[in-house]
Amino acid sequence: MSLKRELLYEGKAKKIYRETSEKVFVEYKDSLTAFNAQKLGSFEGKGIVNRNITVLLYKYLEGQGVKTHFISAEEPNGIVATEVKIIPLEIVVRNILAGSTAKKFNIEEGRILERPLVEFYFKNDELGDPFISDDQAVALKVVSGPEIPQLKEIALKVNSALRVLFAKANLQLVDFKIEVGADSKGQLLLADEITPDCCRLWDVRTQEKFDKDRFRRDLGRVKESYEEVLKRLENALGVTK
Ligand code: TMP
Ligand code: ASP
């Protein structure tokens, strides 16, 4: 990582540096946070594992027709990406009920939904990323009206593609969060990351968790689980190193 790059933004799991006028360098950190940064942790090599998982998934999604901000992978734990203005929404897709929505309606985790559910949360740690309705998001000018169906379309396309891939890796894609940003021409691109930090992944056979719930719920073997996700995805995609 060159010391010359200007730091634009530091988030919980990544640092964003200026690369060129329309490109950024995204560095994946080893830190691990949950519950809007109330719980803090880390493990050595996490940035690299998450960077590798994201790169593999972005390349796969590009092949499936999803436009992403990814340009190139940079050693050891970075990527170069198109600079985008992130829409401050955490776009969540659920295939199986778990986490906050299961809790909110007092439903046991594991209920399979007939159709994928798309939900928006307002990206603001101080407010605890509250649920935001489509109408609220438009009224509060978080997004424009026409962007709402576009965001849902991107989210559902990512979901269909990822479900197939994770199934090949013997993992159920329970739910996940994506972020979308607009490039300088206003084109919407998938941005941020797709990693076990922002997905729930359960083993198809045993239902064992392979995601950040291991950290949130103190289940142990966090590093091993993230590494296993990468290994299974590499096998599923036939990636040779
Ligand atoms: P939730 O059950 O806590 O609402 O989260 C659903 C999924 O989305 C889960 O895989 C975690 C992910 N997520 C994030 O990574 N960051 C967020 O801010 C939110 C709201 C969800
Ligand atoms: N992504 C959110 C955070 O980092 C929610 C969570 O993972 O628990 O706090």
PDB file of C-alpha atoms and ligand atoms in Angstrom:
ATOM      1  CA  MET A   1       0.000   0.000   0.000  1.00  0.00           C
ATOM      2  CA  SER A   2       1.658   3.201  -1.182  1.00  0.00           C
ATOM      3  CA  LEU A   3       2.037   5.875   1.469  1.00  0.00           C
ATOM      4  CA  LYS A   4       1.355   8.519  -1.171  1.00  0.00           C
ATOM      5  CA  ARG A   5      -2.338   7.724  -1.457  1.00  0.00           C
ATOM      6  CA  GLU A   6      -4.716  10.150   0.229  1.00  0.00           C
ATOM      7  CA  LEU A   7      -7.092   8.562   2.746  1.00  0.00           C
ATOM      8  CA  LEU A   8     -10.649   9.550   1.836  1.00  0.00           C
ATOM      9  CA  TYR A   9     -12.639   7.553   4.352  1.00  0.00           C
ATOM     10  CA  GLU A  10     -12.132   4.947   7.064  1.00  0.00           C
ATOM     11  CA  GLY A  11     -15.004   2.607   7.833  1.00  0.00           C
ATOM     12  CA  LYS A  12     -15.317  -0.303  10.246  1.00  0.00           C
ATOM     13  CA  ALA A  13     -13.829  -2.893   7.935  1.00  0.00           C
ATOM     14  CA  LYS A  14     -12.227  -0.902   5.121  1.00  0.00           C
ATOM     15  CA  LYS A  15     -10.165   2.149   4.277  1.00  0.00           C
ATOM     16  CA  ILE A  16     -10.780   4.022   1.043  1.00  0.00           C
ATOM     17  CA  TYR A  17      -7.898   5.907  -0.601  1.00  0.00           C
ATOM     18  CA  ARG A  18      -7.806   8.076  -3.708  1.00  0.00           C
ATOM     19  CA  GLU A  19      -6.203   6.182  -6.621  1.00  0.00           C
ATOM     20  CA  THR A  20      -6.827   8.443  -9.628  1.00  0.00           C
ATOM     21  CA  SER A  21      -9.500  11.023 -10.429  1.00  0.00           C
ATOM     22  CA  GLU A  22     -12.278   8.430 -10.851  1.00  0.00           C
ATOM     23  CA  LYS A  23     -10.794   5.430  -9.070  1.00  0.00           C
ATOM     24  CA  VAL A  24     -10.312   4.492  -5.435  1.00  0.00           C
ATOM     25  CA  PHE A  25      -8.121   1.973  -3.637  1.00  0.00           C
ATOM     26  CA  VAL A  26     -10.092  -0.073  -1.116  1.00  0.00           C
ATOM     27  CA  GLU A  27      -8.100  -1.698   1.674  1.00  0.00           C
ATOM     28  CA  TYR A  28      -9.764  -4.511   3.636  1.00  0.00           C
ATOM     29  CA  LYS A  29      -8.909  -4.340   7.360  1.00  0.00           C
ATOM     30  CA  ASP A  30      -8.506  -7.182   9.859  1.00  0.00           C
ATOM     31  CA  SER A  31     -11.094  -5.658  12.207  1.00  0.00           C
ATOM     32  CA  LEU A  32     -14.413  -7.273  12.944  1.00  0.00           C
ATOM     33  CA  THR A  33     -17.331  -5.323  14.399  1.00  0.00           C
ATOM     34  CA  ALA A  34     -20.932  -6.138  15.178  1.00  0.00           C
ATOM     35  CA  PHE A  35     -24.051  -4.470  16.519  1.00  0.00           C
ATOM     36  CA  ASN A  36     -23.100  -1.155  14.909  1.00  0.00           C
ATOM     37  CA  ALA A  37     -19.574  -1.217  16.308  1.00  0.00           C
ATOM     38  CA  GLN A  38     -20.632  -1.960  19.897  1.00  0.00           C
ATOM     39  CA  LYS A  39     -18.760  -5.265  19.725  1.00  0.00           C
ATOM     40  CA  LEU A  40     -15.182  -5.081  18.448  1.00  0.00           C
ATOM     41  CA  GLY A  41     -12.751  -7.798  17.419  1.00  0.00           C
ATOM     42  CA  SER A  42     -10.302  -8.801  14.732  1.00  0.00           C
ATOM     43  CA  PHE A  43      -8.295 -11.710  13.397  1.00  0.00           C
ATOM     44  CA  GLU A  44      -5.052 -11.758  11.490  1.00  0.00           C
ATOM     45  CA  GLY A  45      -5.580 -12.281   7.788  1.00  0.00           C
ATOM     46  CA  LYS A  46      -9.245 -11.298   7.839  1.00  0.00           C
ATOM     47  CA  GLY A  47      -8.689  -8.424   5.411  1.00  0.00           C
ATOM     48  CA  ILE A  48      -7.057 -10.773   2.927  1.00  0.00           C
ATOM     49  CA  VAL A  49      -9.754 -13.467   3.215  1.00  0.00           C
ATOM     50  CA  ASN A  50     -12.546 -10.927   2.815  1.00  0.00           C
ATOM     51  CA  ARG A  51     -10.763  -9.222  -0.062  1.00  0.00           C
ATOM     52  CA  ASN A  52     -10.345 -12.589  -1.796  1.00  0.00           C
ATOM     53  CA  ILE A  53     -13.987 -13.578  -1.252  1.00  0.00           C
ATOM     54  CA  THR A  54     -15.207 -10.211  -2.541  1.00  0.00           C
ATOM     55  CA  VAL A  55     -13.002 -10.355  -5.654  1.00  0.00           C
ATOM     56  CA  LEU A  56     -14.124 -13.861  -6.467  1.00  0.00           C
ATOM     57  CA  LEU A  57     -17.796 -12.928  -6.016  1.00  0.00           C
ATOM     58  CA  TYR A  58     -17.535  -9.635  -7.954  1.00  0.00           C
ATOM     59  CA  LYS A  59     -15.894 -11.439 -10.896  1.00  0.00           C
ATOM     60  CA  TYR A  60     -18.577 -14.123 -10.803  1.00  0.00           C
ATOM     61  CA  LEU A  61     -21.381 -11.529 -10.593  1.00  0.00           C
ATOM     62  CA  GLU A  62     -19.914  -9.512 -13.481  1.00  0.00           C
ATOM     63  CA  GLY A  63     -20.093 -12.743 -15.505  1.00  0.00           C
ATOM     64  CA  GLN A  64     -23.758 -12.992 -14.548  1.00  0.00           C
ATOM     65  CA  GLY A  65     -24.482  -9.466 -15.821  1.00  0.00           C
ATOM     66  CA  VAL A  66     -24.279  -7.512 -12.547  1.00  0.00           C
ATOM     67  CA  LYS A  67     -22.337  -4.247 -12.857  1.00  0.00           C
ATOM     68  CA  THR A  68     -19.899  -3.754  -9.967  1.00  0.00           C
ATOM     69  CA  HIS A  69     -17.336  -1.103  -9.018  1.00  0.00           C
ATOM     70  CA  PHE A  70     -14.510  -3.691  -9.122  1.00  0.00           C
ATOM     71  CA  ILE A  71     -11.573  -2.995 -11.451  1.00  0.00           C
ATOM     72  CA  SER A  72      -8.590  -5.034 -10.216  1.00  0.00           C
ATOM     73  CA  ALA A  73      -7.256  -6.961  -7.235  1.00  0.00           C
ATOM     74  CA  GLU A  74      -4.163  -5.514  -5.564  1.00  0.00           C
ATOM     75  CA  GLU A  75      -1.846  -7.433  -3.245  1.00  0.00           C
ATOM     76  CA  PRO A  76      -2.124  -8.165  -0.433  1.00  0.00           C
ATOM     77  CA  ASN A  77      -5.495  -6.910   0.751  1.00  0.00           C
ATOM     78  CA  GLY A  78      -6.817  -4.273  -1.627  1.00  0.00           C
ATOM     79  CA  ILE A  79      -8.793  -3.665  -4.761  1.00  0.00           C
ATOM     80  CA  VAL A  80      -8.932  -0.788  -7.207  1.00  0.00           C
ATOM     81  CA  ALA A  81     -12.523   0.224  -7.859  1.00  0.00           C
ATOM     82  CA  THR A  82     -14.525   2.866  -9.685  1.00  0.00           C
ATOM     83  CA  GLU A  83     -15.262   5.753  -7.350  1.00  0.00           C
ATOM     84  CA  VAL A  84     -18.966   5.861  -6.553  1.00  0.00           C
ATOM     85  CA  LYS A  85     -21.272   7.916  -4.385  1.00  0.00           C
ATOM     86  CA  ILE A  86     -22.737   5.318  -2.042  1.00  0.00           C
ATOM     87  CA  ILE A  87     -26.499   5.438  -1.539  1.00  0.00           C
ATOM     88  CA  PRO A  88     -26.820   5.386   2.277  1.00  0.00           C
ATOM     89  CA  LEU A  89     -28.991   2.259   2.331  1.00  0.00           C
ATOM     90  CA  GLU A  90     -28.128  -1.203   3.578  1.00  0.00           C
ATOM     91  CA  ILE A  91     -30.037  -3.296   1.038  1.00  0.00           C
ATOM     92  CA  VAL A  92     -30.877  -6.619   2.670  1.00  0.00           C
ATOM     93  CA  VAL A  93     -32.202  -9.713   0.881  1.00  0.00           C
ATOM     94  CA  ARG A  94     -33.560 -12.634   2.898  1.00  0.00           C
ATOM     95  CA  ASN A  95     -34.240 -16.158   1.641  1.00  0.00           C
ATOM     96  CA  ILE A  96     -34.595 -17.681   5.084  1.00  0.00           C
ATOM     97  CA  LEU A  97     -35.780 -15.757   8.115  1.00  0.00           C
ATOM     98  CA  ALA A  98     -33.020 -15.043  10.660  1.00  0.00           C
ATOM     99  CA  GLY A  99     -31.497 -12.146  12.569  1.00  0.00           C
ATOM    100  CA  SER A 100     -33.343  -8.892  13.107  1.00  0.00           C
ATOM    101  CA  THR A 101     -36.525  -9.658  11.137  1.00  0.00           C
ATOM    102  CA  ALA A 102     -36.997 -13.033  12.865  1.00  0.00           C
ATOM    103  CA  LYS A 103     -36.519 -11.269  16.206  1.00  0.00           C
ATOM    104  CA  LYS A 104     -38.837  -8.371  15.330  1.00  0.00           C
ATOM    105  CA  PHE A 105     -41.757 -10.719  14.574  1.00  0.00           C
ATOM    106  CA  ASN A 106     -40.784 -13.329  17.202  1.00  0.00           C
ATOM    107  CA  ILE A 107     -40.369 -16.070  14.599  1.00  0.00           C
ATOM    108  CA  GLU A 108     -37.879 -18.873  15.071  1.00  0.00           C
ATOM    109  CA  GLU A 109     -34.857 -18.554  12.777  1.00  0.00           C
ATOM    110  CA  GLY A 110     -34.904 -20.906   9.794  1.00  0.00           C
ATOM    111  CA  ARG A 111     -38.312 -20.298   8.241  1.00  0.00           C
ATOM    112  CA  ILE A 112     -37.908 -20.532   4.466  1.00  0.00           C
ATOM    113  CA  LEU A 113     -39.561 -17.610   2.692  1.00  0.00           C
ATOM    114  CA  GLU A 114     -41.662 -18.369  -0.380  1.00  0.00           C
ATOM    115  CA  ARG A 115     -40.110 -15.431  -2.206  1.00  0.00           C
ATOM    116  CA  PRO A 116     -36.932 -13.475  -1.429  1.00  0.00           C
ATOM    117  CA  LEU A 117     -37.635 -10.464   0.746  1.00  0.00           C
ATOM    118  CA  VAL A 118     -35.858  -7.153   0.022  1.00  0.00           C
ATOM    119  CA  GLU A 119     -35.584  -4.655   2.900  1.00  0.00           C
ATOM    120  CA  PHE A 120     -33.908  -1.263   3.200  1.00  0.00           C
ATOM    121  CA  TYR A 121     -32.110  -0.007   6.306  1.00  0.00           C
ATOM    122  CA  PHE A 122     -30.866   3.557   6.639  1.00  0.00           C
ATOM    123  CA  LYS A 123     -27.060   3.452   6.869  1.00  0.00           C
ATOM    124  CA  ASN A 124     -26.381   5.340  10.077  1.00  0.00           C
ATOM    125  CA  ASP A 125     -24.556   3.678  12.994  1.00  0.00           C
ATOM    126  CA  GLU A 126     -25.608   6.358  15.502  1.00  0.00           C
ATOM    127  CA  LEU A 127     -29.256   5.554  14.769  1.00  0.00           C
ATOM    128  CA  GLY A 128     -28.498   1.810  14.706  1.00  0.00           C
ATOM    129  CA  ASP A 129     -29.203   1.420  10.959  1.00  0.00           C
ATOM    130  CA  PRO A 130     -33.017   1.668  11.331  1.00  0.00           C
ATOM    131  CA  PHE A 131     -35.456  -0.001   8.924  1.00  0.00           C
ATOM    132  CA  ILE A 132     -36.649   2.550   6.337  1.00  0.00           C
ATOM    133  CA  SER A 133     -39.698   2.083   4.109  1.00  0.00           C
ATOM    134  CA  ASP A 134     -39.574   2.777   0.361  1.00  0.00           C
ATOM    135  CA  ASP A 135     -41.754   5.879   0.825  1.00  0.00           C
ATOM    136  CA  GLN A 136     -39.620   7.156   3.717  1.00  0.00           C
ATOM    137  CA  ALA A 137     -36.451   6.675   1.650  1.00  0.00           C
ATOM    138  CA  VAL A 138     -37.913   8.754  -1.204  1.00  0.00           C
ATOM    139  CA  ALA A 139     -39.536  11.385   1.055  1.00  0.00           C
ATOM    140  CA  LEU A 140     -36.281  11.880   2.987  1.00  0.00           C
ATOM    141  CA  LYS A 141     -34.383  12.098  -0.337  1.00  0.00           C
ATOM    142  CA  VAL A 142     -32.136   9.142   0.488  1.00  0.00           C
ATOM    143  CA  VAL A 143     -32.935   7.847  -3.028  1.00  0.00           C
ATOM    144  CA  SER A 144     -34.998   9.046  -5.970  1.00  0.00           C
ATOM    145  CA  GLY A 145     -38.317   7.325  -6.732  1.00  0.00           C
ATOM    146  CA  PRO A 146     -37.088   5.583  -9.915  1.00  0.00           C
ATOM    147  CA  GLU A 147     -34.038   4.223  -8.061  1.00  0.00           C
ATOM    148  CA  ILE A 148     -36.159   2.099  -5.688  1.00  0.00           C
ATOM    149  CA  PRO A 149     -37.169  -0.542  -8.296  1.00  0.00           C
ATOM    150  CA  GLN A 150     -33.650  -0.397  -9.776  1.00  0.00           C
ATOM    151  CA  LEU A 151     -32.115  -1.193  -6.377  1.00  0.00           C
ATOM    152  CA  LYS A 152     -34.555  -4.050  -5.834  1.00  0.00           C
ATOM    153  CA  GLU A 153     -33.797  -5.435  -9.281  1.00  0.00           C
ATOM    154  CA  ILE A 154     -30.040  -5.366  -8.589  1.00  0.00           C
ATOM    155  CA  ALA A 155     -30.565  -6.976  -5.167  1.00  0.00           C
ATOM    156  CA  LEU A 156     -32.715  -9.800  -6.566  1.00  0.00           C
ATOM    157  CA  LYS A 157     -30.340 -10.425  -9.466  1.00  0.00           C
ATOM    158  CA  VAL A 158     -27.391 -10.654  -7.048  1.00  0.00           C
ATOM    159  CA  ASN A 159     -29.465 -12.996  -4.893  1.00  0.00           C
ATOM    160  CA  SER A 160     -30.390 -15.395  -7.713  1.00  0.00           C
ATOM    161  CA  ALA A 161     -26.811 -15.572  -8.937  1.00  0.00           C
ATOM    162  CA  LEU A 162     -25.256 -15.987  -5.479  1.00  0.00           C
ATOM    163  CA  ARG A 163     -27.755 -18.622  -4.360  1.00  0.00           C
ATOM    164  CA  VAL A 164     -26.702 -20.874  -7.226  1.00  0.00           C
ATOM    165  CA  LEU A 165     -23.000 -20.395  -6.510  1.00  0.00           C
ATOM    166  CA  PHE A 166     -23.287 -20.875  -2.732  1.00  0.00           C
ATOM    167  CA  ALA A 167     -25.402 -23.998  -3.291  1.00  0.00           C
ATOM    168  CA  LYS A 168     -22.478 -25.431  -5.289  1.00  0.00           C
ATOM    169  CA  ALA A 169     -20.332 -24.632  -2.243  1.00  0.00           C
ATOM    170  CA  ASN A 170     -22.793 -26.525  -0.014  1.00  0.00           C
ATOM    171  CA  LEU A 171     -23.840 -23.309   1.682  1.00  0.00           C
ATOM    172  CA  GLN A 172     -27.335 -21.874   2.002  1.00  0.00           C
ATOM    173  CA  LEU A 173     -27.491 -18.145   1.380  1.00  0.00           C
ATOM    174  CA  VAL A 174     -29.801 -17.238   4.258  1.00  0.00           C
ATOM    175  CA  ASP A 175     -29.539 -13.462   3.876  1.00  0.00           C
ATOM    176  CA  PHE A 176     -27.088 -10.740   2.897  1.00  0.00           C
ATOM    177  CA  LYS A 177     -26.573  -7.003   2.659  1.00  0.00           C
ATOM    178  CA  ILE A 178     -25.284  -5.070  -0.331  1.00  0.00           C
ATOM    179  CA  GLU A 179     -24.532  -1.432  -0.979  1.00  0.00           C
ATOM    180  CA  VAL A 180     -24.956   0.328  -4.292  1.00  0.00           C
ATOM    181  CA  GLY A 181     -23.365   3.548  -5.508  1.00  0.00           C
ATOM    182  CA  ALA A 182     -23.607   5.827  -8.527  1.00  0.00           C
ATOM    183  CA  ASP A 183     -20.548   6.477 -10.705  1.00  0.00           C
ATOM    184  CA  SER A 184     -19.761   9.876 -12.256  1.00  0.00           C
ATOM    185  CA  LYS A 185     -22.310   9.179 -15.021  1.00  0.00           C
ATOM    186  CA  GLY A 186     -25.027   8.233 -12.536  1.00  0.00           C
ATOM    187  CA  GLN A 187     -24.834   4.521 -13.381  1.00  0.00           C
ATOM    188  CA  LEU A 188     -25.681   2.296 -10.386  1.00  0.00           C
ATOM    189  CA  LEU A 189     -22.913  -0.148  -9.474  1.00  0.00           C
ATOM    190  CA  LEU A 190     -22.694  -2.839  -6.828  1.00  0.00           C
ATOM    191  CA  ALA A 191     -20.084  -1.553  -4.363  1.00  0.00           C
ATOM    192  CA  ASP A 192     -18.584  -2.170  -0.900  1.00  0.00           C
ATOM    193  CA  GLU A 193     -18.110  -5.912  -0.234  1.00  0.00           C
ATOM    194  CA  ILE A 194     -19.771  -9.302  -0.196  1.00  0.00           C
ATOM    195  CA  THR A 195     -18.193 -11.375   2.561  1.00  0.00           C
ATOM    196  CA  PRO A 196     -19.182 -13.505   5.556  1.00  0.00           C
ATOM    197  CA  ASP A 197     -19.345 -10.163   7.440  1.00  0.00           C
ATOM    198  CA  CYS A 198     -22.515  -9.225   5.606  1.00  0.00           C
ATOM    199  CA  CYS A 199     -24.068 -12.584   4.679  1.00  0.00           C
ATOM    200  CA  ARG A 200     -25.569 -15.430   6.663  1.00  0.00           C
ATOM    201  CA  LEU A 201     -24.271 -18.730   5.292  1.00  0.00           C
ATOM    202  CA  TRP A 202     -25.395 -22.070   6.706  1.00  0.00           C
ATOM    203  CA  ASP A 203     -23.985 -25.463   5.787  1.00  0.00           C
ATOM    204  CA  VAL A 204     -26.561 -27.195   3.587  1.00  0.00           C
ATOM    205  CA  ARG A 205     -26.353 -30.465   5.496  1.00  0.00           C
ATOM    206  CA  THR A 206     -25.624 -29.504   9.120  1.00  0.00           C
ATOM    207  CA  GLN A 207     -26.966 -25.921   9.194  1.00  0.00           C
ATOM    208  CA  GLU A 208     -23.688 -24.912  10.891  1.00  0.00           C
ATOM    209  CA  LYS A 209     -23.030 -21.174  10.608  1.00  0.00           C
ATOM    210  CA  PHE A 210     -20.083 -19.947   8.505  1.00  0.00           C
ATOM    211  CA  ASP A 211     -20.554 -16.185   8.881  1.00  0.00           C
ATOM    212  CA  LYS A 212     -20.302 -13.231  11.266  1.00  0.00           C
ATOM    213  CA  ASP A 213     -22.924 -14.749  13.584  1.00  0.00           C
ATOM    214  CA  ARG A 214     -20.003 -16.856  14.869  1.00  0.00           C
ATOM    215  CA  PHE A 215     -18.478 -13.608  16.152  1.00  0.00           C
ATOM    216  CA  ARG A 216     -21.777 -11.906  17.137  1.00  0.00           C
ATOM    217  CA  ARG A 217     -22.896 -14.955  19.123  1.00  0.00           C
ATOM    218  CA  ASP A 218     -19.461 -16.070  20.424  1.00  0.00           C
ATOM    219  CA  LEU A 219     -19.606 -19.423  18.635  1.00  0.00           C
ATOM    220  CA  GLY A 220     -15.813 -19.616  18.077  1.00  0.00           C
ATOM    221  CA  ARG A 221     -13.885 -20.715  14.930  1.00  0.00           C
ATOM    222  CA  VAL A 222     -14.511 -17.350  13.223  1.00  0.00           C
ATOM    223  CA  LYS A 223     -11.272 -17.276  11.195  1.00  0.00           C
ATOM    224  CA  GLU A 224     -11.593 -20.954  10.232  1.00  0.00           C
ATOM    225  CA  SER A 225     -15.165 -20.408   9.045  1.00  0.00           C
ATOM    226  CA  TYR A 226     -14.282 -17.423   6.830  1.00  0.00           C
ATOM    227  CA  GLU A 227     -11.359 -19.416   5.376  1.00  0.00           C
ATOM    228  CA  GLU A 228     -13.667 -22.380   4.734  1.00  0.00           C
ATOM    229  CA  VAL A 229     -16.107 -20.130   2.823  1.00  0.00           C
ATOM    230  CA  LEU A 230     -13.247 -18.977   0.566  1.00  0.00           C
ATOM    231  CA  LYS A 231     -12.037 -22.546   0.044  1.00  0.00           C
ATOM    232  CA  ARG A 232     -15.512 -23.815  -0.840  1.00  0.00           C
ATOM    233  CA  LEU A 233     -16.121 -20.934  -3.254  1.00  0.00           C
ATOM    234  CA  GLU A 234     -12.756 -21.556  -4.961  1.00  0.00           C
ATOM    235  CA  ASN A 235     -13.696 -25.227  -5.361  1.00  0.00           C
ATOM    236  CA  ALA A 236     -17.179 -24.358  -6.631  1.00  0.00           C
ATOM    237  CA  LEU A 237     -15.714 -21.997  -9.235  1.00  0.00           C
ATOM    238  CA  GLY A 238     -12.814 -24.274 -10.117  1.00  0.00           C
ATOM    239  CA  VAL A 239     -10.272 -21.583  -9.156  1.00  0.00           C
ATOM    240  CA  THR A 240      -6.727 -22.913  -9.201  1.00  0.00           C
ATOM    241  CA  LYS A 241      -4.012 -21.095  -7.325  1.00  0.00           C
TER     242      LYS A 241
HETATM  243  P1  TMP B   1     -30.053  -8.398  10.165  1.00  0.00           P
HETATM  244  O1  TMP B   1     -30.703  -9.742  10.381  1.00  0.00           O
HETATM  245  O2  TMP B   1     -29.198  -7.943  11.298  1.00  0.00           O
HETATM  246  O3  TMP B   1     -31.056  -7.360   9.744  1.00  0.00           O
HETATM  247  O4  TMP B   1     -29.047  -8.557   8.933  1.00  0.00           O
HETATM  248  C1  TMP B   1     -29.421  -9.202   7.734  1.00  0.00           C
HETATM  249  C2  TMP B   1     -28.166  -9.505   6.928  1.00  0.00           C
HETATM  250  O5  TMP B   1     -27.604  -8.315   6.420  1.00  0.00           O
HETATM  251  C3  TMP B   1     -27.060 -10.190   7.723  1.00  0.00           C
HETATM  252  O6  TMP B   1     -26.402 -11.127   6.888  1.00  0.00           O
HETATM  253  C4  TMP B   1     -26.122  -9.069   8.108  1.00  0.00           C
HETATM  254  C5  TMP B   1     -26.317  -8.079   6.990  1.00  0.00           C
HETATM  255  N1  TMP B   1     -26.256  -6.682   7.427  1.00  0.00           N
HETATM  256  C6  TMP B   1     -25.035  -6.045   7.457  1.00  0.00           C
HETATM  257  O7  TMP B   1     -24.015  -6.634   7.119  1.00  0.00           O
HETATM  258  N2  TMP B   1     -24.999  -4.752   7.856  1.00  0.00           N
HETATM  259  C7  TMP B   1     -26.094  -4.061   8.221  1.00  0.00           C
HETATM  260  O8  TMP B   1     -25.976  -2.895   8.591  1.00  0.00           O
HETATM  261  C8  TMP B   1     -27.369  -4.709   8.168  1.00  0.00           C
HETATM  262  C9  TMP B   1     -28.611  -3.993   8.563  1.00  0.00           C
HETATM  263  C10 TMP B   1     -27.390  -6.012   7.771  1.00  0.00           C
HETATM  264  N1  ASP B   2     -23.084  -4.514   9.918  1.00  0.00           N
HETATM  265  C1  ASP B   2     -23.542  -4.037  11.188  1.00  0.00           C
HETATM  266  C2  ASP B   2     -22.348  -3.699  12.053  1.00  0.00           C
HETATM  267  O1  ASP B   2     -21.224  -3.839  11.665  1.00  0.00           O
HETATM  268  C3  ASP B   2     -24.477  -4.994  11.863  1.00  0.00           C
HETATM  269  C4  ASP B   2     -23.854  -6.290  12.335  1.00  0.00           C
HETATM  270  O2  ASP B   2     -23.034  -6.852  11.648  1.00  0.00           O
HETATM  271  O3  ASP B   2     -24.203  -6.774  13.428  1.00  0.00           O
HETATM  272  O4  ASP B   2     -22.499  -3.298  13.155  1.00  0.00           O
END
